[in-house]
Short mmCIF file of C-alpha atoms in Angstrom, two decimals:
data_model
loop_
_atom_site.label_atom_id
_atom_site.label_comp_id
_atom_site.label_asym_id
_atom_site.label_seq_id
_atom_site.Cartn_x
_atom_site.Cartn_y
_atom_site.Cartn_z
CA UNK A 154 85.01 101.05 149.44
CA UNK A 155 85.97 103.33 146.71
CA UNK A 156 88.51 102.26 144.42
CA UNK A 157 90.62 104.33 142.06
CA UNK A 158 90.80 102.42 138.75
CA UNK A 159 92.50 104.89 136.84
CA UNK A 160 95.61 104.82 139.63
CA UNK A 161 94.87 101.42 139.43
CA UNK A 162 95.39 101.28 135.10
CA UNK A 163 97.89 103.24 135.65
CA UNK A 164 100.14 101.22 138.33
CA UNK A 165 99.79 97.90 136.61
CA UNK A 166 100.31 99.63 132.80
CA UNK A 167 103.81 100.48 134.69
CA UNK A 168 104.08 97.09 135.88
CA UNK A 169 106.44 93.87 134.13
CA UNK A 170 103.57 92.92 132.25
CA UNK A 171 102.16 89.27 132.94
CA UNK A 172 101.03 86.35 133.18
CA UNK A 173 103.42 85.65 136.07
CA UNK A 174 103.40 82.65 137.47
CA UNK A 175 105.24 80.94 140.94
CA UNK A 176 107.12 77.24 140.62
CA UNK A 177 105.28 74.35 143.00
CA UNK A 178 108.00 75.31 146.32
CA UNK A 179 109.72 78.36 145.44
CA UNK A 180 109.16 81.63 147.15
CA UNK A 181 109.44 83.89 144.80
CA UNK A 182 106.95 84.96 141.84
CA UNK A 183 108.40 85.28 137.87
CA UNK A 184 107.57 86.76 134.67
CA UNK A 185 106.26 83.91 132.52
CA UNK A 186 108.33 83.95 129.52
CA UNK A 187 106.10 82.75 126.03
CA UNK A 188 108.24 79.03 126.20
CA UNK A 189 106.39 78.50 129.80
CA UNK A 190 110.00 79.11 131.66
CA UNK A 191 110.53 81.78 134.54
CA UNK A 192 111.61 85.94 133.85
CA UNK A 193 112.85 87.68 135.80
CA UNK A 194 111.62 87.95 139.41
CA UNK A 195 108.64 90.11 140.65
CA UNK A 196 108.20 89.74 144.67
CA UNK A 197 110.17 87.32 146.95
CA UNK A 198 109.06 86.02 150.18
CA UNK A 199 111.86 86.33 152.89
CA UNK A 200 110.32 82.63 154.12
CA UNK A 201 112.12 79.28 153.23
CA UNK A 202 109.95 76.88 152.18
CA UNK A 203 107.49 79.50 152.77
CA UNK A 204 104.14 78.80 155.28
CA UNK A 205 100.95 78.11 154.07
CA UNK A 206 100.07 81.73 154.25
CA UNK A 207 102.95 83.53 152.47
CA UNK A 208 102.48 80.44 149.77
CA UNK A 209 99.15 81.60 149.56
CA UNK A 210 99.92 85.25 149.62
CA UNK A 211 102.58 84.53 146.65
CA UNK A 212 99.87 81.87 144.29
CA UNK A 213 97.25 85.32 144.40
CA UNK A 214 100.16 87.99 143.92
CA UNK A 215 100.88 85.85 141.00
CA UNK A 216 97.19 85.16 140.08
CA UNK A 217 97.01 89.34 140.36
CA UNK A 218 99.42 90.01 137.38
CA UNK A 219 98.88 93.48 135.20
CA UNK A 220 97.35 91.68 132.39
CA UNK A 221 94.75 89.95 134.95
CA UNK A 222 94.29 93.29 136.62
CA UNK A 223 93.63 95.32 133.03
CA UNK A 224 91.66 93.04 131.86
CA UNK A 225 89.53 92.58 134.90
CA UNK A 226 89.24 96.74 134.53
CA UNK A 227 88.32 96.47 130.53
CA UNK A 228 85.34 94.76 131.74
CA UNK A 229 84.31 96.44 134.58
CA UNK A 230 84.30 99.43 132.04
CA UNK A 231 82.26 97.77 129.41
CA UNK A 232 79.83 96.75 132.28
CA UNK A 233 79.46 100.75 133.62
CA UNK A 234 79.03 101.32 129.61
CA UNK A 235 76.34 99.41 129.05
CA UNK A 236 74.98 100.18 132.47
CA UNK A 237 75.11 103.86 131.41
CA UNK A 238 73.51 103.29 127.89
CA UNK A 239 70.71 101.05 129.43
CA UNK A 240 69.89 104.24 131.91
CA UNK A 241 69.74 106.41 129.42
CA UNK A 242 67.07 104.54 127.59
CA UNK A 243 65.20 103.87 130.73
CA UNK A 244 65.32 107.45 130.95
CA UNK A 245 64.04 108.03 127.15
CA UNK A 246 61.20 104.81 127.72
CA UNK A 247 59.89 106.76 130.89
CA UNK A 248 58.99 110.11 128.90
#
């Protein structure tokens, strides 16, 4: 599986930024304002109470926020870094 983490960057730098977060029995995933209480609304599940799946579909959309996402790309970055700068001294160390 190839993944495109610059479309990726650039989709959830459009995004409402994060964390978001989904009240115990609602269907519908929020913006987490800085006081702890819901934004505005992100994604709404057409189910009332949702099932166990679309509540579990909604708790990882809202797991999956934009910060989660660019930070979880920040690292993945820092990781092919190093990965790159350890090569290149393999390379150098093998002469």
């Amino acid at each position: 599986m190839t993944i495109d983490t610059k479309n990726l960057r650039v989709l959830a730098e459009a995004a409402t930024p994060g964390p978001w977060m989904r009240l115990f029995g609602e269907r519908t995933v929020y913006d987490r304002m800085e006081d702890g209480c819901r934004g505005i609304a992100i994604v709404r599940s057409d189910y009332s109470p949702p099932t166990q799946k679309e509540a579990a579909n909604i708790d990882y959309i809202a797991a999956c926020s934009p910060d989660v996402v660019l930070a979880l790309l920040d690292a993945l970055e820092r990781k092919d870094n190093l990965l790159r700068e350890q090569l290149t001294i393999c390379k150098y160390l093998s002469r």
